[in-house]
Short mmCIF file of C-alpha atoms and ligand atoms in Angstrom, two decimals:
data_model
loop_
_atom_site.label_atom_id
_atom_site.label_comp_id
_atom_site.label_asym_id
_atom_site.label_seq_id
_atom_site.Cartn_x
_atom_site.Cartn_y
_atom_site.Cartn_z
CA MET X 620 115.69 -108.66 93.01
CA GLY X 621 114.48 -111.39 90.73
CA LEU X 622 110.91 -110.17 91.29
CA LYS X 623 111.76 -106.60 90.28
CA TYR X 624 113.41 -107.88 87.12
CA ASN X 625 110.33 -109.85 86.22
CA TRP X 626 108.12 -106.80 86.58
CA GLN X 627 110.36 -104.86 84.25
CA ILE X 628 109.99 -107.56 81.62
CA ILE X 629 106.26 -107.60 82.03
CA GLY X 630 106.14 -103.79 81.76
CA LEU X 631 108.27 -103.85 78.66
CA SER X 632 106.30 -106.54 76.97
CA LEU X 633 103.11 -104.62 77.77
CA ILE X 634 104.48 -101.53 76.05
CA ILE X 635 105.60 -103.60 73.06
CA GLY X 636 102.25 -105.28 73.06
CA ILE X 637 100.32 -102.01 73.06
CA SER X 638 102.47 -100.39 70.39
CA SER X 639 102.31 -103.43 68.18
CA CYS X 640 98.54 -103.22 68.48
CA ASN X 641 98.63 -99.78 66.94
CA ASN X 642 98.80 -101.19 63.44
CA GLY X 643 95.82 -103.36 64.09
CA LYS X 644 93.68 -100.65 65.71
CA LYS X 645 91.36 -100.35 62.77
CA ILE X 646 90.82 -104.06 62.63
CA ASP X 647 90.09 -104.15 66.35
CA ARG X 648 87.49 -101.43 66.05
CA ALA X 649 85.89 -103.17 63.11
CA LEU X 650 85.69 -106.32 65.19
CA VAL X 651 84.13 -104.49 68.12
CA ASP X 652 81.62 -102.88 65.79
CA GLU X 653 80.79 -106.23 64.36
CA VAL X 654 80.22 -107.79 67.77
CA ASN X 655 78.05 -104.85 68.82
CA LYS X 656 76.03 -105.12 65.67
CA ALA X 657 75.54 -108.84 66.15
CA ASN X 658 74.27 -108.16 69.67
CA GLU X 659 71.87 -105.54 68.41
CA VAL X 660 70.51 -107.95 65.84
CA LYS X 661 70.14 -110.59 68.52
CA LYS X 662 68.32 -108.23 70.87
CA LEU X 663 66.01 -107.10 68.13
CA SER X 664 65.13 -110.59 67.05
CA GLU X 665 64.53 -111.67 70.68
CA ALA X 666 61.97 -108.89 70.92
CA GLU X 667 60.51 -109.88 67.59
CA ILE X 668 60.30 -113.49 68.68
CA THR X 669 58.45 -112.56 71.87
CA THR X 670 56.04 -110.29 70.01
CA HIS X 671 55.33 -112.97 67.45
CA ALA X 672 54.91 -115.63 70.16
CA MET X 673 52.34 -113.38 71.84
CA GLU X 674 50.37 -112.90 68.62
CA TRP X 675 50.57 -116.56 67.74
CA GLY X 676 49.52 -117.64 71.24
CA GLU X 677 46.49 -115.34 71.01
CA GLU X 678 45.53 -116.80 67.63
CA ILE X 679 45.90 -120.40 68.78
CA SER X 680 44.00 -119.87 72.04
CA MET X 681 41.21 -118.15 70.14
CA GLU X 682 40.98 -120.94 67.60
CA ALA X 683 40.94 -123.62 70.32
CA GLN X 684 38.34 -121.63 72.30
CA LYS X 685 36.14 -121.23 69.22
CA SER X 686 36.38 -124.90 68.45
CA LEU X 687 35.51 -125.89 72.04
CA MET X 688 32.64 -123.41 72.32
CA GLY X 689 31.11 -124.33 68.97
CA THR X 690 31.00 -128.01 69.79
CA LEU X 691 29.91 -127.40 73.39
CA GLN X 692 26.97 -125.21 72.34
CA LYS X 693 25.91 -127.76 69.75
CA ALA X 694 26.13 -130.60 72.29
CA ILE X 695 24.05 -128.66 74.83
CA GLN X 696 21.42 -127.84 72.20
CA GLU X 697 21.18 -131.45 71.08
CA LYS X 698 21.58 -133.33 74.35
CA GLY X 699 21.16 -130.80 77.17
CA PRO X 700 23.87 -130.09 79.78
CA GLU X 701 23.75 -133.64 81.14
CA GLY X 702 24.46 -135.20 77.75
CA ALA X 703 27.03 -132.54 76.99
CA VAL X 704 29.10 -133.55 80.04
CA SER X 705 30.01 -136.85 78.38
CA PHE X 706 30.86 -134.91 75.27
CA CYS X 707 33.26 -132.64 77.21
CA ASN X 708 34.70 -135.73 78.87
CA VAL X 709 35.58 -137.30 75.54
CA GLU X 710 36.05 -134.32 73.29
CA ALA X 711 37.58 -131.39 75.23
CA LEU X 712 41.13 -132.75 75.31
CA ALA X 713 40.80 -134.21 71.80
CA ILE X 714 39.75 -130.82 70.39
CA THR X 715 42.64 -128.95 71.99
CA LYS X 716 45.01 -131.70 70.82
CA GLU X 717 43.76 -131.40 67.26
CA VAL X 718 44.54 -127.66 67.22
CA ALA X 719 47.88 -128.30 68.96
CA ASP X 720 48.99 -130.92 66.43
CA LYS X 721 48.10 -128.60 63.57
CA TYR X 722 50.59 -125.99 64.86
CA LYS X 723 53.17 -128.35 66.45
CA VAL X 724 52.58 -126.84 69.91
CA THR X 725 51.06 -128.14 73.14
CA ILE X 726 47.84 -126.69 74.46
CA ARG X 727 46.53 -127.05 77.98
CA ARG X 728 43.73 -125.51 79.99
CA VAL X 729 44.84 -125.64 83.58
CA SER X 730 43.09 -124.73 86.81
CA GLU X 731 43.76 -125.03 90.53
CA LYS X 732 40.10 -126.00 90.86
CA ASN X 733 40.25 -128.55 88.08
CA ARG X 734 37.73 -131.12 86.96
CA ASN X 735 40.05 -133.42 85.05
CA PRO X 736 43.26 -134.21 87.02
CA LYS X 737 45.12 -133.94 83.70
CA ASN X 738 44.53 -130.20 83.97
CA ILE X 739 46.41 -129.79 87.26
CA PRO X 740 48.93 -126.96 86.77
CA ASN X 741 52.68 -127.68 86.99
CA ALA X 742 55.06 -125.50 89.06
CA THR X 743 55.55 -122.80 86.38
CA GLU X 744 51.85 -122.75 85.55
CA ASN X 745 51.02 -122.49 89.25
CA GLU X 746 53.09 -119.34 89.65
CA LEU X 747 51.44 -117.72 86.65
CA LEU X 748 47.99 -118.78 87.83
CA ASP X 749 48.71 -117.22 91.23
CA ALA X 750 49.54 -113.94 89.51
CA TYR X 751 46.31 -114.07 87.49
CA ALA X 752 44.36 -114.91 90.64
CA TYR X 753 45.95 -111.97 92.48
CA ASN X 754 44.98 -109.62 89.63
CA SER X 755 41.48 -111.01 89.50
CA GLU X 756 40.97 -110.53 93.23
CA ASN X 757 42.30 -106.99 93.04
CA LYS X 758 40.29 -106.07 89.94
CA ILE X 759 43.45 -105.64 87.86
CA GLU X 760 42.91 -106.60 84.24
CA ASN X 761 44.77 -109.78 83.33
CA GLN X 762 47.14 -109.64 80.37
CA ALA X 763 48.41 -112.55 78.32
CA ASN X 764 52.00 -113.47 79.15
CA ILE X 765 55.07 -115.01 77.55
CA GLN X 766 57.62 -116.90 79.67
CA LYS X 767 60.82 -118.46 78.38
CA ILE X 768 61.11 -122.04 79.57
CA GLU X 769 63.41 -124.97 78.85
CA ASP X 770 66.52 -122.79 78.47
CA GLY X 771 64.67 -120.40 76.21
CA GLN X 772 63.89 -123.08 73.65
CA VAL X 773 60.17 -122.93 74.43
CA LEU X 774 57.98 -119.84 74.85
CA LEU X 775 55.07 -120.43 77.17
CA PHE X 776 52.01 -118.36 76.27
CA THR X 777 49.45 -118.05 79.05
CA LYS X 778 46.13 -116.28 79.20
CA ALA X 779 43.49 -116.12 81.91
CA ILE X 780 40.17 -117.91 81.34
CA THR X 781 37.24 -116.28 83.09
CA ILE X 782 33.65 -117.45 83.25
CA PRO X 783 32.07 -115.25 80.57
CA ASN X 784 28.43 -116.17 81.01
CA GLY X 785 25.77 -118.40 82.53
CA LEU X 786 26.31 -121.18 79.99
CA CYS X 787 29.38 -122.34 81.90
CA LEU X 788 27.46 -122.43 85.17
CA ASN X 789 25.38 -125.36 83.87
CA CYS X 790 28.43 -127.46 84.67
CA HIS X 791 30.70 -125.22 86.79
CA GLY X 792 28.18 -123.32 88.95
CA GLN X 793 26.46 -124.20 92.18
CA PRO X 794 25.11 -127.78 92.34
CA GLY X 795 21.34 -127.86 92.88
CA LYS X 796 20.99 -124.22 91.76
CA ASP X 797 22.95 -123.86 88.50
CA ILE X 798 23.87 -127.50 87.95
CA GLN X 799 20.91 -129.84 87.51
CA GLU X 800 20.87 -132.98 89.61
CA GLY X 801 21.34 -135.36 86.68
CA THR X 802 24.24 -133.31 85.39
CA ALA X 803 25.88 -133.15 88.83
CA GLU X 804 25.57 -136.92 89.15
CA LYS X 805 27.12 -137.52 85.77
CA ILE X 806 30.02 -135.18 86.59
CA LYS X 807 30.62 -136.98 89.87
CA ASN X 808 30.67 -140.37 88.14
CA LEU X 809 33.16 -139.25 85.51
CA TYR X 810 35.26 -137.03 87.80
CA PRO X 811 35.26 -138.28 91.41
CA ASP X 812 37.81 -135.58 92.36
CA ASP X 813 35.97 -132.72 90.64
CA LYS X 814 36.89 -129.31 92.07
CA ALA X 815 35.48 -127.21 89.21
CA ILE X 816 32.19 -126.13 90.78
CA ASN X 817 30.72 -123.12 92.61
CA TYR X 818 32.00 -120.62 90.09
CA GLN X 819 30.18 -117.38 89.30
CA VAL X 820 30.14 -115.26 86.15
CA GLY X 821 33.33 -113.15 86.05
CA ASP X 822 35.39 -115.57 88.18
CA LEU X 823 38.82 -116.69 87.07
CA ARG X 824 38.29 -120.26 85.90
CA GLY X 825 41.88 -121.13 84.93
CA MET X 826 44.25 -120.32 82.11
CA TRP X 827 45.41 -121.32 78.67
CA SER X 828 48.93 -122.69 78.75
CA ILE X 829 50.35 -123.00 75.26
CA ALA X 830 53.96 -124.13 74.82
CA LEU X 831 55.39 -122.71 71.59
CA PRO X 832 58.72 -124.20 70.48
CA LYS X 833 61.04 -121.29 69.64
CA LYS X 834 61.95 -122.76 66.29
CA GLU X 835 58.27 -122.90 65.29
CA VAL X 836 57.81 -119.28 66.40
CA VAL X 837 60.86 -118.22 64.36
CA LYS X 838 59.58 -120.08 61.30
CA GLY X 839 56.42 -118.02 61.42
CA ILE X 840 58.13 -114.59 61.47
C1 LIG J 222 28.23 -129.43 79.58
C2 LIG J 222 29.02 -129.16 80.72
C3 LIG J 222 30.07 -128.08 80.64
C4 LIG J 222 29.88 -126.77 80.32
C5 LIG J 222 28.61 -126.08 79.90
C6 LIG J 222 31.17 -126.15 80.46
N1 LIG J 222 32.11 -127.04 80.87
FE1 LIG J 222 34.06 -126.67 81.28
N2 LIG J 222 34.36 -128.63 81.62
C7 LIG J 222 33.40 -129.59 81.56
C8 LIG J 222 34.02 -130.89 81.69
C9 LIG J 222 33.32 -132.23 81.68
C10 LIG J 222 35.41 -130.65 81.80
C11 LIG J 222 36.51 -131.67 81.90
C12 LIG J 222 37.03 -131.90 80.49
C13 LIG J 222 38.05 -132.99 80.35
O1 LIG J 222 37.87 -134.08 80.88
O2 LIG J 222 39.04 -132.71 79.67
C14 LIG J 222 35.57 -129.20 81.76
C15 LIG J 222 36.80 -128.58 81.86
C16 LIG J 222 36.98 -127.23 81.78
C17 LIG J 222 38.26 -126.58 81.88
C18 LIG J 222 39.63 -127.24 82.08
C19 LIG J 222 40.09 -127.27 83.49
C20 LIG J 222 39.43 -128.34 84.34
O3 LIG J 222 38.66 -127.94 85.23
O4 LIG J 222 39.67 -129.54 84.13
C21 LIG J 222 38.04 -125.24 81.76
C22 LIG J 222 39.07 -124.14 81.81
C23 LIG J 222 36.63 -125.07 81.53
N3 LIG J 222 36.02 -126.30 81.56
C24 LIG J 222 36.03 -123.86 81.34
C25 LIG J 222 34.69 -123.73 80.95
C26 LIG J 222 34.10 -122.45 80.57
C27 LIG J 222 34.81 -121.12 80.56
C28 LIG J 222 32.80 -122.73 80.21
C29 LIG J 222 31.79 -121.79 79.63
C30 LIG J 222 32.15 -121.15 78.40
C31 LIG J 222 32.60 -124.17 80.40
N4 LIG J 222 33.77 -124.73 80.85
C32 LIG J 222 31.41 -124.81 80.19
C33 LIG J 222 32.05 -129.42 81.40
C34 LIG J 222 31.47 -128.23 80.99
#
């Protein structure tokens, strides 16, 4: 009996509750509209952030690539491939760091078949590299990618690096054929665990991995 009584009270208070809400109906709707609008704005800016991160990642990777290539070509012209190996050893990471510091981002060039163990991919990078490798093997064109990491606070831009021409083979091709003996020796001395050989033109060499802090991306929009 007590239970039935309780239900009646609940029913009654529900009716009172609903009717008393009648006055506030307009306010409620306004609130709902506001929340919806806020969500729309959020969705839109998320898309904007991703688009901007993609553009910015492209710009940064291109600048770093240009910087590396310019200095590499100059070093090869002046010292030959053998001399240029020491240059890459000292300068490659320094050049990418210089560009990275300028934009407050981190820049890596990672590869499963890496020369410098510092360029070993982490778990996230490995997954992305696998996808690029799959595409490469199946002649599907690789696209740059944005992944949200660290609870969405960092946007990871990645882009495949392929061997564009024979220049790279001087140091990443077949030893004895593409890589001169002196150069091969120098590489072995500097990188005892070198895996970055036996590549051919068109092969996937690795990828750019550029971590863009979301707040830096937002600043740039
Ligand atoms: C003069 C020799 C030389 C040439 C030519 C050269 N590289 Fe390298 N490459 C190196 C060395 C040395 C490293 C290791 C750099 C370091 O210690 O950070 C390296 C590292 C890399 C890495 C980073 C991943 C890893 O294996 O550690 C990529 C990617 C790469 N090279 C791509 C290329 C491409 C693409 C070309 C042609 C445009 C090229 N390289 C031409 C010597 C060379």
